PDB file of C-alpha atoms and ligand atoms in Angstrom:
ATOM      1  CA  UNK G  13     111.425  91.383  87.127  1.00 74.00           C
ATOM      2  CA  UNK G  14     108.690  94.018  86.909  1.00 84.00           C
ATOM      3  CA  UNK G  15     106.597  94.649  90.023  1.00 96.00           C
ATOM      4  CA  UNK G  16     104.464  91.778  91.301  1.00 98.00           C
ATOM      5  CA  UNK G  17     101.329  91.544  93.436  1.00 98.00           C
ATOM      6  CA  UNK G  18     100.617  88.667  95.803  1.00 98.00           C
ATOM      7  CA  UNK G  19      96.854  88.615  95.249  1.00 98.00           C
ATOM      8  CA  UNK G  20      96.058  86.084  98.007  1.00 98.00           C
ATOM      9  CA  UNK G  21      97.809  85.202 101.244  1.00 98.00           C
ATOM     10  CA  UNK G  22      97.069  84.894 104.951  1.00 98.00           C
ATOM     11  CA  UNK G  23      99.583  87.231 106.543  1.00 98.00           C
ATOM     12  CA  UNK G  24      97.749  87.397 109.863  1.00 98.00           C
ATOM     13  CA  UNK G  25      98.118  83.680 110.663  1.00 98.00           C
ATOM     14  CA  UNK G  26     100.325  82.737 113.646  1.00 98.00           C
ATOM     15  CA  UNK G  27     102.886  81.211 111.233  1.00 98.00           C
ATOM     16  CA  UNK G  28     104.150  84.791 110.774  1.00 98.00           C
ATOM     17  CA  UNK G  29     103.994  85.999 114.376  1.00 98.00           C
ATOM     18  CA  UNK G  30     107.756  85.678 114.919  1.00 98.00           C
ATOM     19  CA  UNK G  31     108.967  87.528 111.829  1.00 98.00           C
ATOM     20  CA  UNK G  32     106.084  89.354 110.104  1.00 98.00           C
ATOM     21  CA  UNK G  33     108.045  92.603 109.556  1.00 98.00           C
ATOM     22  CA  UNK G  34     110.865  90.633 107.919  1.00 98.00           C
ATOM     23  CA  UNK G  35     108.394  88.717 105.719  1.00 98.00           C
ATOM     24  CA  UNK G  36     106.871  91.986 104.490  1.00 98.00           C
ATOM     25  CA  UNK G  37     110.345  93.483 103.929  1.00 98.00           C
ATOM     26  CA  UNK G  38     111.510  90.415 101.966  1.00 98.00           C
ATOM     27  CA  UNK G  39     108.433  90.701  99.734  1.00 98.00           C
ATOM     28  CA  UNK G  40     109.212  94.371  99.012  1.00 97.00           C
ATOM     29  CA  UNK G  41     112.850  93.492  98.269  1.00 97.00           C
ATOM     30  CA  UNK G  42     111.620  90.811  95.830  1.00 97.00           C
ATOM     31  CA  UNK G  43     109.581  93.407  93.918  1.00 97.00           C
ATOM     32  CA  UNK G  44     106.171  92.607  95.441  1.00 98.00           C
ATOM     33  CA  UNK G  45     104.512  96.029  95.398  1.00 97.00           C
ATOM     34  CA  UNK G  46     101.211  94.973  97.017  1.00 98.00           C
ATOM     35  CA  UNK G  47      99.972  92.094  99.163  1.00 98.00           C
ATOM     36  CA  UNK G  48      96.319  91.182  99.659  1.00 98.00           C
ATOM     37  CA  UNK G  49      95.737  89.354 102.942  1.00 98.00           C
ATOM     38  CA  UNK G  50      92.556  87.320 102.998  1.00 98.00           C
ATOM     39  CA  UNK G  51      90.062  86.958 105.851  1.00 98.00           C
ATOM     40  CA  UNK G  52      88.707  83.525 106.801  1.00 97.00           C
ATOM     41  CA  UNK G  53      86.349  84.451 109.660  1.00 97.00           C
ATOM     42  CA  UNK G  54      85.383  87.596 111.585  1.00 97.00           C
ATOM     43  CA  UNK G  55      88.423  87.609 113.891  1.00 97.00           C
ATOM     44  CA  UNK G  56      90.869  86.960 111.057  1.00 97.00           C
ATOM     45  CA  UNK G  57      89.137  89.602 108.930  1.00 98.00           C
ATOM     46  CA  UNK G  58      89.706  92.121 111.722  1.00 98.00           C
ATOM     47  CA  UNK G  59      93.337  91.018 111.967  1.00 98.00           C
ATOM     48  CA  UNK G  60      93.737  91.398 108.198  1.00 98.00           C
ATOM     49  CA  UNK G  61      92.478  94.997 108.433  1.00 98.00           C
ATOM     50  CA  UNK G  62      94.927  95.727 111.258  1.00 98.00           C
ATOM     51  CA  UNK G  63      97.792  94.571 109.024  1.00 98.00           C
ATOM     52  CA  UNK G  64      96.510  96.765 106.195  1.00 98.00           C
ATOM     53  CA  UNK G  65      96.640  99.686 108.624  1.00 98.00           C
ATOM     54  CA  UNK G  66     100.182  98.792 109.709  1.00 98.00           C
ATOM     55  CA  UNK G  67     101.744  98.258 106.247  1.00 98.00           C
ATOM     56  CA  UNK G  68     101.042 100.681 103.391  1.00 97.00           C
ATOM     57  CA  UNK G  69     101.349  98.006 100.673  1.00 97.00           C
ATOM     58  CA  UNK G  70      98.996  95.524 102.396  1.00 98.00           C
ATOM     59  CA  UNK G  71      95.248  95.364 101.594  1.00 98.00           C
ATOM     60  CA  UNK G  72      92.595  93.195 103.240  1.00 98.00           C
ATOM     61  CA  UNK G  73      89.514  91.170 102.385  1.00 98.00           C
ATOM     62  CA  UNK G  74      86.770  90.184 104.813  1.00 98.00           C
ATOM     63  CA  UNK G  75      84.701  87.014 104.746  1.00 98.00           C
ATOM     64  CA  UNK G  76      84.003  83.618 106.258  1.00 98.00           C
ATOM     65  CA  UNK G  77      85.712  80.556 104.750  1.00 96.00           C
ATOM     66  CA  UNK G  78      83.574  77.415 104.259  1.00 95.00           C
ATOM     67  CA  UNK G  79      85.744  75.534 106.776  1.00 92.00           C
ATOM     68  CA  UNK G  80      85.127  78.227 109.384  1.00 89.00           C
ATOM     69  CA  UNK G  81      81.416  78.861 108.913  1.00 89.00           C
ATOM     70  CA  UNK G  82      80.245  76.968 112.010  1.00 85.00           C
ATOM     71  CA  UNK G  83      79.914  80.272 113.883  1.00 87.00           C
ATOM     72  CA  UNK G  84      78.214  82.132 111.018  1.00 95.00           C
ATOM     73  CA  UNK G  85      75.086  83.525 112.643  1.00 94.00           C
ATOM     74  CA  UNK G  86      72.283  85.980 111.887  1.00 95.00           C
ATOM     75  CA  UNK G  87      74.495  88.945 112.847  1.00 96.00           C
ATOM     76  CA  UNK G  88      77.582  87.908 110.859  1.00 97.00           C
ATOM     77  CA  UNK G  89      76.567  89.636 107.584  1.00 97.00           C
ATOM     78  CA  UNK G  90      76.116  92.912 109.482  1.00 98.00           C
ATOM     79  CA  UNK G  91      79.518  92.555 111.147  1.00 98.00           C
ATOM     80  CA  UNK G  92      81.126  91.912 107.726  1.00 98.00           C
ATOM     81  CA  UNK G  93      79.232  94.874 106.254  1.00 98.00           C
ATOM     82  CA  UNK G  94      80.727  97.144 108.914  1.00 98.00           C
ATOM     83  CA  UNK G  95      84.265  95.796 108.435  1.00 98.00           C
ATOM     84  CA  UNK G  96      83.940  96.233 104.671  1.00 98.00           C
ATOM     85  CA  UNK G  97      83.560 100.012 105.125  1.00 98.00           C
ATOM     86  CA  UNK G  98      87.298 100.237 105.861  1.00 98.00           C
ATOM     87  CA  UNK G  99      89.056 101.961 102.946  1.00 97.00           C
ATOM     88  CA  UNK G 100      91.633  99.164 102.585  1.00 98.00           C
ATOM     89  CA  UNK G 101      89.068  96.361 102.349  1.00 98.00           C
ATOM     90  CA  UNK G 102      89.097  95.413  98.671  1.00 98.00           C
ATOM     91  CA  UNK G 103      86.945  92.256  98.390  1.00 98.00           C
ATOM     92  CA  UNK G 104      84.659  89.784 100.153  1.00 98.00           C
ATOM     93  CA  UNK G 105      86.458  86.499 100.776  1.00 96.00           C
ATOM     94  CA  UNK G 106      87.453  83.962 100.973  1.00 97.00           C
ATOM     95  CA  UNK G 107      84.055  82.347 100.578  1.00 98.00           C
ATOM     96  CA  UNK G 108      82.901  79.206  98.809  1.00 98.00           C
ATOM     97  CA  UNK G 109      82.592  75.469  99.295  1.00 97.00           C
ATOM     98  CA  UNK G 110      85.012  72.857 100.614  1.00 96.00           C
ATOM     99  CA  UNK G 111      83.922  69.225 100.432  1.00 94.00           C
ATOM    100  CA  UNK G 112      87.426  67.930 101.226  1.00 92.00           C
ATOM    101  CA  UNK G 113      87.251  68.921 104.877  1.00 85.00           C
ATOM    102  CA  UNK G 114      83.780  68.045 106.101  1.00 75.00           C
ATOM    103  CA  UNK G 115      83.811  70.335 109.122  1.00 83.00           C
ATOM    104  CA  UNK G 116      80.519  71.950 108.099  1.00 89.00           C
ATOM    105  CA  UNK G 117      77.615  70.201 106.334  1.00 92.00           C
ATOM    106  CA  UNK G 118      77.459  71.089 102.611  1.00 94.00           C
ATOM    107  CA  UNK G 119      73.938  72.493 102.865  1.00 94.00           C
ATOM    108  CA  UNK G 120      75.108  74.929 105.573  1.00 95.00           C
ATOM    109  CA  UNK G 121      78.188  75.877 103.510  1.00 96.00           C
ATOM    110  CA  UNK G 122      75.940  76.669 100.530  1.00 97.00           C
ATOM    111  CA  UNK G 123      73.681  78.906 102.630  1.00 97.00           C
ATOM    112  CA  UNK G 124      76.630  80.839 104.125  1.00 97.00           C
ATOM    113  CA  UNK G 125      78.150  81.155 100.618  1.00 98.00           C
ATOM    114  CA  UNK G 126      74.872  82.528  99.194  1.00 98.00           C
ATOM    115  CA  UNK G 127      74.526  85.134 101.950  1.00 98.00           C
ATOM    116  CA  UNK G 128      78.075  86.411 101.362  1.00 98.00           C
ATOM    117  CA  UNK G 129      77.590  86.538  97.573  1.00 98.00           C
ATOM    118  CA  UNK G 130      74.531  88.711  98.238  1.00 98.00           C
ATOM    119  CA  UNK G 131      76.571  90.932 100.557  1.00 98.00           C
ATOM    120  CA  UNK G 132      79.310  91.415  97.932  1.00 98.00           C
ATOM    121  CA  UNK G 133      76.730  92.393  95.315  1.00 98.00           C
ATOM    122  CA  UNK G 134      75.170  94.899  97.713  1.00 97.00           C
ATOM    123  CA  UNK G 135      78.551  96.419  98.646  1.00 98.00           C
ATOM    124  CA  UNK G 136      79.973  96.419  95.106  1.00 98.00           C
ATOM    125  CA  UNK G 137      83.033  94.408  96.171  1.00 98.00           C
ATOM    126  CA  UNK G 138      84.400  91.472  94.118  1.00 98.00           C
ATOM    127  CA  UNK G 139      84.420  87.972  95.620  1.00 98.00           C
ATOM    128  CA  UNK G 140      87.401  85.684  96.322  1.00 98.00           C
ATOM    129  CA  UNK G 141      86.195  82.103  95.842  1.00 98.00           C
ATOM    130  CA  UNK G 142      87.523  78.993  97.574  1.00 98.00           C
ATOM    131  CA  UNK G 143      86.542  75.756  95.798  1.00 97.00           C
ATOM    132  CA  UNK G 144      87.943  72.470  96.986  1.00 95.00           C
ATOM    133  CA  UNK G 145      86.432  69.294  95.539  1.00 94.00           C
ATOM    134  CA  UNK G 146      83.172  71.190  95.021  1.00 96.00           C
ATOM    135  CA  UNK G 147      83.444  72.325  91.365  1.00 96.00           C
ATOM    136  CA  UNK G 148      79.903  71.396  90.331  1.00 97.00           C
ATOM    137  CA  UNK G 149      78.184  73.026  93.286  1.00 97.00           C
ATOM    138  CA  UNK G 150      80.382  76.154  93.101  1.00 98.00           C
ATOM    139  CA  UNK G 151      79.557  76.483  89.393  1.00 98.00           C
ATOM    140  CA  UNK G 152      75.848  75.992  90.001  1.00 98.00           C
ATOM    141  CA  UNK G 153      75.765  78.545  92.782  1.00 98.00           C
ATOM    142  CA  UNK G 154      77.807  81.167  90.898  1.00 98.00           C
ATOM    143  CA  UNK G 155      75.759  80.599  87.735  1.00 98.00           C
ATOM    144  CA  UNK G 156      72.560  81.249  89.688  1.00 98.00           C
ATOM    145  CA  UNK G 157      74.069  84.363  91.334  1.00 98.00           C
ATOM    146  CA  UNK G 158      75.321  85.829  88.043  1.00 98.00           C
ATOM    147  CA  UNK G 159      72.171  85.106  86.025  1.00 96.00           C
ATOM    148  CA  UNK G 160      69.273  85.715  88.382  1.00 94.00           C
ATOM    149  CA  UNK G 161      70.616  86.182  91.913  1.00 96.00           C
ATOM    150  CA  UNK G 162      71.588  89.450  93.558  1.00 97.00           C
ATOM    151  CA  UNK G 163      74.365  90.306  91.059  1.00 97.00           C
ATOM    152  CA  UNK G 164      72.387  91.635  88.051  1.00 97.00           C
ATOM    153  CA  UNK G 165      71.808  95.378  88.447  1.00 97.00           C
ATOM    154  CA  UNK G 166      73.908  95.580  91.632  1.00 98.00           C
ATOM    155  CA  UNK G 167      76.847  98.000  92.117  1.00 97.00           C
ATOM    156  CA  UNK G 168      79.193  95.014  91.655  1.00 97.00           C
ATOM    157  CA  UNK G 169      77.789  94.218  88.191  1.00 96.00           C
ATOM    158  CA  UNK G 170      79.240  97.536  86.958  1.00 95.00           C
ATOM    159  CA  UNK G 171      82.823  96.450  87.663  1.00 96.00           C
ATOM    160  CA  UNK G 172      85.009  94.846  84.992  1.00 93.00           C
ATOM    161  CA  UNK G 173      85.604  91.767  87.157  1.00 98.00           C
ATOM    162  CA  UNK G 174      83.198  90.406  89.756  1.00 98.00           C
ATOM    163  CA  UNK G 175      85.232  87.575  91.272  1.00 98.00           C
ATOM    164  CA  UNK G 176      88.284  85.322  91.251  1.00 98.00           C
ATOM    165  CA  UNK G 177      88.457  81.533  91.460  1.00 98.00           C
ATOM    166  CA  UNK G 178      91.488  81.357  93.713  1.00 98.00           C
ATOM    167  CA  UNK G 179      94.144  78.617  93.343  1.00 97.00           C
ATOM    168  CA  UNK G 180      92.149  77.403  90.354  1.00 97.00           C
ATOM    169  CA  UNK G 181      91.873  73.620  90.045  1.00 93.00           C
ATOM    170  CA  UNK G 182      89.063  73.249  87.499  1.00 95.00           C
ATOM    171  CA  UNK G 183      89.194  72.446  83.776  1.00 96.00           C
ATOM    172  CA  UNK G 184      89.084  74.635  80.647  1.00 98.00           C
ATOM    173  CA  UNK G 185      85.279  74.479  80.407  1.00 97.00           C
ATOM    174  CA  UNK G 186      85.023  75.836  83.950  1.00 97.00           C
ATOM    175  CA  UNK G 187      87.581  78.578  83.185  1.00 98.00           C
ATOM    176  CA  UNK G 188      85.688  79.646  80.061  1.00 98.00           C
ATOM    177  CA  UNK G 189      82.380  79.740  81.876  1.00 97.00           C
ATOM    178  CA  UNK G 190      84.031  81.832  84.614  1.00 98.00           C
ATOM    179  CA  UNK G 191      85.328  84.334  82.015  1.00 98.00           C
ATOM    180  CA  UNK G 192      81.787  84.700  80.643  1.00 97.00           C
ATOM    181  CA  UNK G 193      80.543  85.605  84.118  1.00 97.00           C
ATOM    182  CA  UNK G 194      83.213  88.321  84.583  1.00 98.00           C
ATOM    183  CA  UNK G 195      85.398  86.112  86.764  1.00 98.00           C
ATOM    184  CA  UNK G 196      89.156  85.757  86.588  1.00 98.00           C
ATOM    185  CA  UNK G 197      91.432  82.971  87.855  1.00 98.00           C
ATOM    186  CA  UNK G 198      94.165  82.881  90.486  1.00 98.00           C
ATOM    187  CA  UNK G 199      97.130  80.517  90.288  1.00 98.00           C
ATOM    188  CA  UNK G 200      99.404  79.652  93.203  1.00 98.00           C
ATOM    189  CA  UNK G 201     102.328  77.349  94.038  1.00 98.00           C
ATOM    190  CA  UNK G 202     100.758  74.095  92.747  1.00 97.00           C
ATOM    191  CA  UNK G 203     101.402  75.192  89.125  1.00 98.00           C
ATOM    192  CA  UNK G 204     105.140  74.928  89.909  1.00 98.00           C
ATOM    193  CA  UNK G 205     104.912  71.340  91.203  1.00 97.00           C
ATOM    194  CA  UNK G 206     106.637  68.803  88.971  1.00 95.00           C
ATOM    195  CA  UNK G 207     103.671  66.405  89.070  1.00 95.00           C
ATOM    196  CA  UNK G 208     101.006  69.044  88.289  1.00 96.00           C
ATOM    197  CA  UNK G 209     100.451  67.637  84.802  1.00 96.00           C
ATOM    198  CA  UNK G 210      96.801  68.662  84.469  1.00 95.00           C
ATOM    199  CA  UNK G 211      97.595  72.291  85.378  1.00 96.00           C
ATOM    200  CA  UNK G 212     100.631  72.363  83.070  1.00 97.00           C
ATOM    201  CA  UNK G 213      98.454  71.133  80.195  1.00 97.00           C
ATOM    202  CA  UNK G 214      95.716  73.654  81.009  1.00 98.00           C
ATOM    203  CA  UNK G 215      97.737  76.864  81.477  1.00 98.00           C
ATOM    204  CA  UNK G 216      98.630  77.423  77.784  1.00 98.00           C
ATOM    205  CA  UNK G 217      94.876  77.664  77.061  1.00 98.00           C
ATOM    206  CA  UNK G 218      94.125  80.161  79.845  1.00 98.00           C
ATOM    207  CA  UNK G 219      93.776  83.887  79.142  1.00 97.00           C
ATOM    208  CA  UNK G 220      96.842  85.763  80.436  1.00 96.00           C
ATOM    209  CA  UNK G 221      94.689  88.905  80.775  1.00 96.00           C
ATOM    210  CA  UNK G 222      92.292  87.108  83.139  1.00 98.00           C
ATOM    211  CA  UNK G 223      94.784  85.808  85.656  1.00 98.00           C
ATOM    212  CA  UNK G 224      96.308  86.861  88.967  1.00 98.00           C
ATOM    213  CA  UNK G 225      99.188  85.166  90.747  1.00 98.00           C
ATOM    214  CA  UNK G 226      99.186  84.404  94.445  1.00 98.00           C
ATOM    215  CA  UNK G 227     101.012  82.496  97.165  1.00 98.00           C
ATOM    216  CA  UNK G 228      98.188  81.490  99.559  1.00 98.00           C
ATOM    217  CA  UNK G 229     101.023  81.791 102.118  1.00 98.00           C
ATOM    218  CA  UNK G 230     101.719  80.243 104.570  1.00 98.00           C
ATOM    219  CA  UNK G 231     100.340  77.342 102.470  1.00 97.00           C
ATOM    220  CA  UNK G 232     101.121  75.979  98.978  1.00 96.00           C
ATOM    221  CA  UNK G 233     104.814  76.849  98.896  1.00 96.00           C
ATOM    222  CA  UNK G 234     106.101  76.655  95.302  1.00 97.00           C
ATOM    223  CA  UNK G 235     108.860  74.373  94.039  1.00 97.00           C
ATOM    224  CA  UNK G 236     111.665  74.117  95.275  1.00 97.00           C
ATOM    225  CA  UNK G 237     110.236  75.077  98.688  1.00 96.00           C
ATOM    226  CA  UNK G 238     107.290  72.657  98.589  1.00 95.00           C
ATOM    227  CA  UNK G 239     106.205  71.683 102.105  1.00 94.00           C
ATOM    228  CA  UNK G 240     107.891  74.660 103.796  1.00 97.00           C
ATOM    229  CA  UNK G 241     106.144  77.738 105.146  1.00 98.00           C
ATOM    230  CA  UNK G 242     105.330  79.938 102.174  1.00 98.00           C
ATOM    231  CA  UNK G 243     105.608  83.750 102.053  1.00 98.00           C
ATOM    232  CA  UNK G 244     104.666  86.553  99.623  1.00 98.00           C
ATOM    233  CA  UNK G 245     108.265  87.008  98.375  1.00 98.00           C
ATOM    234  CA  UNK G 246     107.888  83.665  96.535  1.00 98.00           C
ATOM    235  CA  UNK G 247     105.078  84.798  94.233  1.00 98.00           C
ATOM    236  CA  UNK G 248     107.739  85.431  91.562  1.00 98.00           C
ATOM    237  CA  UNK G 249     108.265  81.660  91.260  1.00 98.00           C
ATOM    238  CA  UNK G 250     104.659  81.340  90.080  1.00 98.00           C
ATOM    239  CA  UNK G 251     105.278  84.086  87.488  1.00 98.00           C
ATOM    240  CA  UNK G 252     108.412  82.295  86.246  1.00 98.00           C
ATOM    241  CA  UNK G 253     106.562  79.007  85.788  1.00 98.00           C
ATOM    242  CA  UNK G 254     103.741  80.732  83.892  1.00 98.00           C
ATOM    243  CA  UNK G 255     106.299  82.414  81.638  1.00 98.00           C
ATOM    244  CA  UNK G 256     107.777  78.999  80.841  1.00 98.00           C
ATOM    245  CA  UNK G 257     104.330  77.535  80.057  1.00 98.00           C
ATOM    246  CA  UNK G 258     103.257  80.561  77.989  1.00 97.00           C
ATOM    247  CA  UNK G 259     106.672  80.891  76.318  1.00 97.00           C
ATOM    248  CA  UNK G 260     106.994  84.548  77.221  1.00 97.00           C
ATOM    249  CA  UNK G 261     109.196  86.484  79.630  1.00 97.00           C
ATOM    250  CA  UNK G 262     108.610  86.629  83.407  1.00 97.00           C
ATOM    251  CA  UNK G 263     108.500  90.433  82.955  1.00 97.00           C
ATOM    252  CA  UNK G 264     105.486  90.066  80.645  1.00 97.00           C
ATOM    253  CA  UNK G 265     103.715  87.836  83.172  1.00 98.00           C
ATOM    254  CA  UNK G 266     104.539  90.257  85.984  1.00 98.00           C
ATOM    255  CA  UNK G 267     103.292  93.305  84.063  1.00 97.00           C
ATOM    256  CA  UNK G 268     100.051  91.649  82.990  1.00 97.00           C
ATOM    257  CA  UNK G 269      99.143  89.962  86.284  1.00 98.00           C
ATOM    258  CA  UNK G 270      99.978  93.110  88.256  1.00 98.00           C
ATOM    259  CA  UNK G 271      97.743  95.215  85.989  1.00 97.00           C
ATOM    260  CA  UNK G 272      94.919  92.657  86.347  1.00 98.00           C
ATOM    261  CA  UNK G 273      95.269  92.508  90.139  1.00 98.00           C
ATOM    262  CA  UNK G 274      95.217  96.320  90.372  1.00 97.00           C
ATOM    263  CA  UNK G 275      92.069  96.426  88.261  1.00 97.00           C
ATOM    264  CA  UNK G 276      90.415  93.534  90.109  1.00 98.00           C
ATOM    265  CA  UNK G 277      90.968  94.926  93.599  1.00 98.00           C
ATOM    266  CA  UNK G 278      90.701  98.587  92.545  1.00 96.00           C
ATOM    267  CA  UNK G 279      94.211  99.432  93.789  1.00 95.00           C
ATOM    268  CA  UNK G 280      95.800 102.689  92.696  1.00 80.00           C
ATOM    269  CA  UNK G 281      99.188 102.346  91.066  1.00 70.00           C
ATOM    270  CA  UNK G 282     101.896 103.625  93.436  1.00 63.00           C
ATOM    271  CA  UNK G 283     103.349 106.988  92.500  1.00 58.00           C
ATOM    272  CA  UNK G 284     106.969 106.883  91.425  1.00 53.00           C
ATOM    273  CA  UNK G 285     108.085 108.683  94.603  1.00 51.00           C
ATOM    274  CA  UNK G 286     106.305 106.027  96.715  1.00 51.00           C
ATOM    275  CA  UNK G 287     108.032 103.281  94.762  1.00 50.00           C
ATOM    276  CA  UNK G 288     111.376 105.011  95.266  1.00 46.00           C
ATOM    277  CA  UNK G 289     110.975 105.476  99.004  1.00 49.00           C
ATOM    278  CA  UNK G 290     109.734 101.884  99.401  1.00 46.00           C
ATOM    279  CA  UNK G 291     112.830 100.600  97.583  1.00 44.00           C
ATOM    280  CA  UNK G 292     115.056 102.714  99.797  1.00 44.00           C
ATOM    281  CA  UNK G 293     113.376 101.427 102.942  1.00 43.00           C
ATOM    282  CA  UNK G 294     114.308  97.774 102.369  1.00 38.00           C
TER     283      UNK G 294
HETATM  284 NI1  LIG L 326      93.489  81.134 101.046  1.00 70.82          NI
END
């Protein structure tokens, strides 16, 4: 298969403490040319940056996840702003709303979400959105941000894509509204699950040029590894399922999603000598 990008995982989590080098090597051997590891709070954002410094093909995002926003204080935006200056920080995320786990009151989640959307607009970095059982409020908040919030006229508004709805679980109307706003979608392991009928029915109507693939590792392991620890090497299983649903080749899915992920995160394509030496090193 052509080169792949795992556009969303959590490589810094303790699930990988025993064998992180091997996990990264297996991804490279499986043709994964870049991995984006996603921050969920300040400490994890710092850890994500450290991994981006350790591995040339790893990039980081910084942000505070709605389930972890209890500690979000008046100085958190400034701390994120400083972390975001690192050259391998490529987005703000993951941020959003999660009404499944009620660890933080929804009104507080919405305030923390709004502040981080404002920060992304100011910094010109795209946003990685987490939305679990909060579709209507996520839509309302993004709509307000895109139309009359801090996005219009900001450095971010000049980019081709302003955000991604990661591990998308909405319907076609939500996808189409997201495209209008300059958003793209991310799909992960759940699309490979045998009982994911709604997703299987939706995917043929989604725009292949507005989609990235991801693992969300260590979570959401694709079929036939459902329930096991996930890792970036398995992102190809998502590409294969999309190829089946779109009736095209996995190579086509790989080429298109890799190009979209490079454009979304602003990653330079590796030079051919880099690709060669990376292949030799695994
Ligand atoms: Ni995630």
